[in-house]
CSV table of N, CA and C in Angstrom, one decimal:
chain,number,residue,atom,x,y,z
A,298,UNK,N,-70.5,-2.0,-45.8
A,298,UNK,CA,-70.8,-0.5,-45.7
A,298,UNK,C,-71.5,-0.3,-44.4
A,299,UNK,N,-71.1,0.7,-43.7
A,299,UNK,CA,-71.7,1.1,-42.4
A,299,UNK,C,-72.9,2.1,-42.6
A,300,UNK,N,-73.8,2.0,-41.7
A,300,UNK,CA,-74.9,3.0,-41.7
A,300,UNK,C,-74.3,4.3,-41.3
A,301,UNK,N,-74.8,5.4,-41.9
A,301,UNK,CA,-74.3,6.7,-41.5
A,301,UNK,C,-75.3,7.3,-40.5
A,302,UNK,N,-76.5,6.7,-40.3
A,302,UNK,CA,-77.5,7.2,-39.4
A,302,UNK,C,-77.9,6.0,-38.5
A,303,UNK,N,-78.2,6.3,-37.2
A,303,UNK,CA,-78.6,5.2,-36.3
A,303,UNK,C,-79.8,5.7,-35.6
A,304,UNK,N,-80.6,4.7,-35.1
A,304,UNK,CA,-81.8,4.9,-34.3
A,304,UNK,C,-81.6,4.2,-32.9
A,305,UNK,N,-82.6,4.3,-32.1
A,305,UNK,CA,-82.4,3.7,-30.7
A,305,UNK,C,-82.4,2.2,-30.8
A,306,UNK,N,-83.1,1.6,-31.8
A,306,UNK,CA,-83.1,0.1,-31.9
A,306,UNK,C,-81.6,-0.4,-32.3
A,307,UNK,N,-80.9,0.4,-33.0
A,307,UNK,CA,-79.5,0.1,-33.4
A,307,UNK,C,-78.7,0.1,-32.1
A,308,UNK,N,-78.9,1.0,-31.2
A,308,UNK,CA,-78.2,1.1,-30.0
A,308,UNK,C,-78.6,-0.1,-29.0
A,309,UNK,N,-79.8,-0.4,-29.1
A,309,UNK,CA,-80.3,-1.5,-28.2
A,309,UNK,C,-79.6,-2.8,-28.7
A,310,UNK,N,-79.4,-3.0,-30.0
A,310,UNK,CA,-78.8,-4.1,-30.6
A,310,UNK,C,-77.3,-4.2,-30.1
A,311,UNK,N,-76.7,-3.1,-29.7
A,311,UNK,CA,-75.4,-3.1,-29.2
A,311,UNK,C,-75.3,-3.4,-27.7
A,312,UNK,N,-76.5,-3.5,-27.1
A,312,UNK,CA,-76.5,-3.8,-25.7
A,312,UNK,C,-77.0,-2.8,-24.7
A,313,UNK,N,-77.4,-1.6,-25.2
A,313,UNK,CA,-77.9,-0.6,-24.4
A,313,UNK,C,-79.3,-0.8,-24.0
A,314,UNK,N,-79.7,-0.5,-22.8
A,314,UNK,CA,-81.1,-0.6,-22.4
A,314,UNK,C,-82.0,0.5,-23.2
A,315,UNK,N,-83.3,0.2,-23.3
A,315,UNK,CA,-84.1,1.1,-24.1
A,315,UNK,C,-84.1,2.6,-23.7
A,316,UNK,N,-84.2,2.8,-22.4
A,316,UNK,CA,-84.1,4.2,-21.9
A,316,UNK,C,-82.8,4.9,-22.2
A,317,UNK,N,-81.7,4.2,-22.0
A,317,UNK,CA,-80.4,4.7,-22.3
A,317,UNK,C,-80.2,5.0,-23.8
A,318,UNK,N,-80.7,4.1,-24.6
A,318,UNK,CA,-80.6,4.3,-26.1
A,318,UNK,C,-81.4,5.5,-26.5
A,319,UNK,N,-82.6,5.7,-26.0
A,319,UNK,CA,-83.4,6.8,-26.3
A,319,UNK,C,-82.8,8.1,-25.8
A,320,UNK,N,-82.1,8.1,-24.6
A,320,UNK,CA,-81.4,9.3,-24.1
A,320,UNK,C,-80.3,9.7,-25.0
A,321,UNK,N,-79.5,8.7,-25.5
A,321,UNK,CA,-78.4,9.0,-26.4
A,321,UNK,C,-78.9,9.7,-27.7
A,322,UNK,N,-80.0,9.1,-28.2
A,322,UNK,CA,-80.6,9.7,-29.4
A,322,UNK,C,-81.1,11.2,-29.1
A,323,UNK,N,-81.7,11.4,-28.0
A,323,UNK,CA,-82.1,12.7,-27.6
A,323,UNK,C,-81.0,13.7,-27.5
A,324,UNK,N,-79.9,13.2,-26.8
A,324,UNK,CA,-78.7,14.1,-26.7
A,324,UNK,C,-78.1,14.4,-28.1
A,325,UNK,N,-78.1,13.4,-29.0
A,325,UNK,CA,-77.6,13.7,-30.3
A,325,UNK,C,-78.4,14.7,-31.1
A,326,UNK,N,-79.8,14.6,-30.9
A,326,UNK,CA,-80.6,15.5,-31.6
A,326,UNK,C,-80.4,17.0,-31.0
A,327,UNK,N,-80.2,17.1,-29.7
A,327,UNK,CA,-79.9,18.4,-29.1
A,327,UNK,C,-78.6,19.0,-29.7
A,328,UNK,N,-77.6,18.1,-29.9
A,328,UNK,CA,-76.3,18.6,-30.4
A,328,UNK,C,-76.5,19.0,-31.9
A,329,UNK,N,-77.3,18.3,-32.6
A,329,UNK,CA,-77.5,18.7,-34.0
A,329,UNK,C,-78.3,20.0,-34.1
A,330,UNK,N,-79.2,20.3,-33.2
A,330,UNK,CA,-79.9,21.6,-33.2
A,330,UNK,C,-78.9,22.7,-32.9
A,331,UNK,N,-78.0,22.4,-31.9
A,331,UNK,CA,-77.0,23.4,-31.6
A,331,UNK,C,-76.0,23.7,-32.7
A,332,UNK,N,-75.8,22.7,-33.6
A,332,UNK,CA,-75.0,22.9,-34.7
A,332,UNK,C,-75.7,23.6,-35.9
A,333,UNK,N,-77.0,23.9,-35.7
A,333,UNK,CA,-77.7,24.7,-36.7
A,333,UNK,C,-78.6,23.8,-37.6
A,334,UNK,N,-79.0,22.7,-37.2
A,334,UNK,CA,-79.9,21.8,-38.0
A,334,UNK,C,-81.3,21.8,-37.3
A,335,UNK,N,-82.1,22.7,-37.6
A,335,UNK,CA,-83.4,22.7,-36.9
A,335,UNK,C,-84.3,21.6,-37.3
A,336,UNK,N,-84.0,20.8,-38.3
A,336,UNK,CA,-84.7,19.6,-38.7
A,336,UNK,C,-84.9,18.7,-37.5
A,337,UNK,N,-83.8,18.6,-36.6
A,337,UNK,CA,-83.8,17.7,-35.5
A,337,UNK,C,-84.7,18.1,-34.3
A,338,UNK,N,-85.4,19.3,-34.5
A,338,UNK,CA,-86.4,19.6,-33.5
A,338,UNK,C,-87.7,18.8,-33.6
A,339,UNK,N,-87.8,18.1,-34.7
A,339,UNK,CA,-89.0,17.3,-35.0
A,339,UNK,C,-89.0,16.1,-34.1
A,340,UNK,N,-90.0,15.9,-33.2
A,340,UNK,CA,-89.9,14.8,-32.3
A,340,UNK,C,-90.2,13.5,-32.9
A,341,UNK,N,-90.7,13.5,-34.1
A,341,UNK,CA,-90.9,12.2,-34.8
A,341,UNK,C,-89.6,11.7,-35.5
A,342,UNK,N,-88.6,12.5,-35.6
A,342,UNK,CA,-87.4,12.1,-36.3
A,342,UNK,C,-86.5,11.3,-35.3
A,343,UNK,N,-86.2,10.1,-35.5
A,343,UNK,CA,-85.5,9.2,-34.6
A,343,UNK,C,-84.2,8.7,-35.1
A,344,UNK,N,-83.7,9.2,-36.2
A,344,UNK,CA,-82.4,8.8,-36.7
A,344,UNK,C,-81.4,10.0,-36.7
A,345,UNK,N,-80.2,9.7,-36.2
A,345,UNK,CA,-79.2,10.8,-36.0
A,345,UNK,C,-77.9,10.3,-36.7
A,346,UNK,N,-77.1,11.2,-37.0
A,346,UNK,CA,-75.8,10.8,-37.6
A,346,UNK,C,-75.0,10.0,-36.7
A,347,UNK,N,-74.4,8.9,-37.2
A,347,UNK,CA,-73.6,8.0,-36.4
A,347,UNK,C,-72.4,8.7,-35.8
A,348,UNK,N,-71.8,9.7,-36.5
A,348,UNK,CA,-70.6,10.4,-35.9
A,348,UNK,C,-71.0,11.1,-34.6
A,349,UNK,N,-72.2,11.7,-34.5
A,349,UNK,CA,-72.6,12.4,-33.3
A,349,UNK,C,-72.8,11.4,-32.2
A,350,UNK,N,-73.4,10.2,-32.5
A,350,UNK,CA,-73.6,9.2,-31.4
A,350,UNK,C,-72.2,8.7,-30.9
A,351,UNK,N,-71.3,8.5,-31.9
A,351,UNK,CA,-69.9,8.1,-31.5
A,351,UNK,C,-69.2,9.1,-30.6
A,352,UNK,N,-69.5,10.4,-30.9
A,352,UNK,CA,-68.9,11.4,-30.0
A,352,UNK,C,-69.5,11.4,-28.6
A,353,UNK,N,-70.8,11.1,-28.5
A,353,UNK,CA,-71.4,11.0,-27.2
A,353,UNK,C,-70.9,9.8,-26.4
A,354,UNK,N,-70.7,8.7,-27.1
A,354,UNK,CA,-70.3,7.5,-26.5
A,354,UNK,C,-68.8,7.5,-26.2
A,355,UNK,N,-68.0,8.3,-26.9
A,355,UNK,CA,-66.6,8.4,-26.7
A,355,UNK,C,-65.8,7.4,-27.4
A,356,UNK,N,-66.4,6.6,-28.2
A,356,UNK,CA,-65.7,5.5,-28.9
A,356,UNK,C,-66.4,5.2,-30.2
A,357,UNK,N,-65.7,4.7,-31.2
A,357,UNK,CA,-66.4,4.3,-32.5
A,357,UNK,C,-67.2,3.1,-32.3
A,358,UNK,N,-68.3,3.0,-33.1
A,358,UNK,CA,-69.2,1.8,-33.0
A,358,UNK,C,-68.6,0.6,-33.7
A,359,UNK,N,-67.5,0.8,-34.5
A,359,UNK,CA,-66.8,-0.3,-35.1
A,359,UNK,C,-67.6,-1.2,-36.0
A,360,UNK,N,-68.6,-0.5,-36.8
A,360,UNK,CA,-69.3,-1.3,-37.8
A,360,UNK,C,-70.3,-2.3,-37.2
A,361,UNK,N,-70.6,-2.2,-35.9
A,361,UNK,CA,-71.4,-3.2,-35.2
A,361,UNK,C,-72.9,-3.1,-35.7
A,362,UNK,N,-73.2,-2.0,-36.3
A,362,UNK,CA,-74.6,-1.8,-36.8
A,362,UNK,C,-74.5,-1.9,-38.3
A,363,UNK,N,-75.2,-2.9,-38.8
A,363,UNK,CA,-75.2,-3.2,-40.2
A,363,UNK,C,-76.3,-2.6,-41.0
A,364,UNK,N,-76.2,-2.5,-42.3
A,364,UNK,CA,-77.3,-2.0,-43.1
A,364,UNK,C,-78.5,-3.0,-43.0
A,365,UNK,N,-79.7,-2.4,-43.2
A,365,UNK,CA,-80.9,-3.2,-43.1
A,365,UNK,C,-81.2,-3.7,-44.5
């Protein structure tokens, strides 16, 4: 079973640098706010839907991030 939410550590496990991973999460949070989810304005919230991250990356993550 794949995770439906990801954080920057999950992206770093895929090979992204820390700054790049955090930027991807930041972009995903901005997209979620634009879609009408003000919950993502919380700066302490660091998990975002996997589908949004995949749309930013332009490719599926292919189950590379496993459940904890």
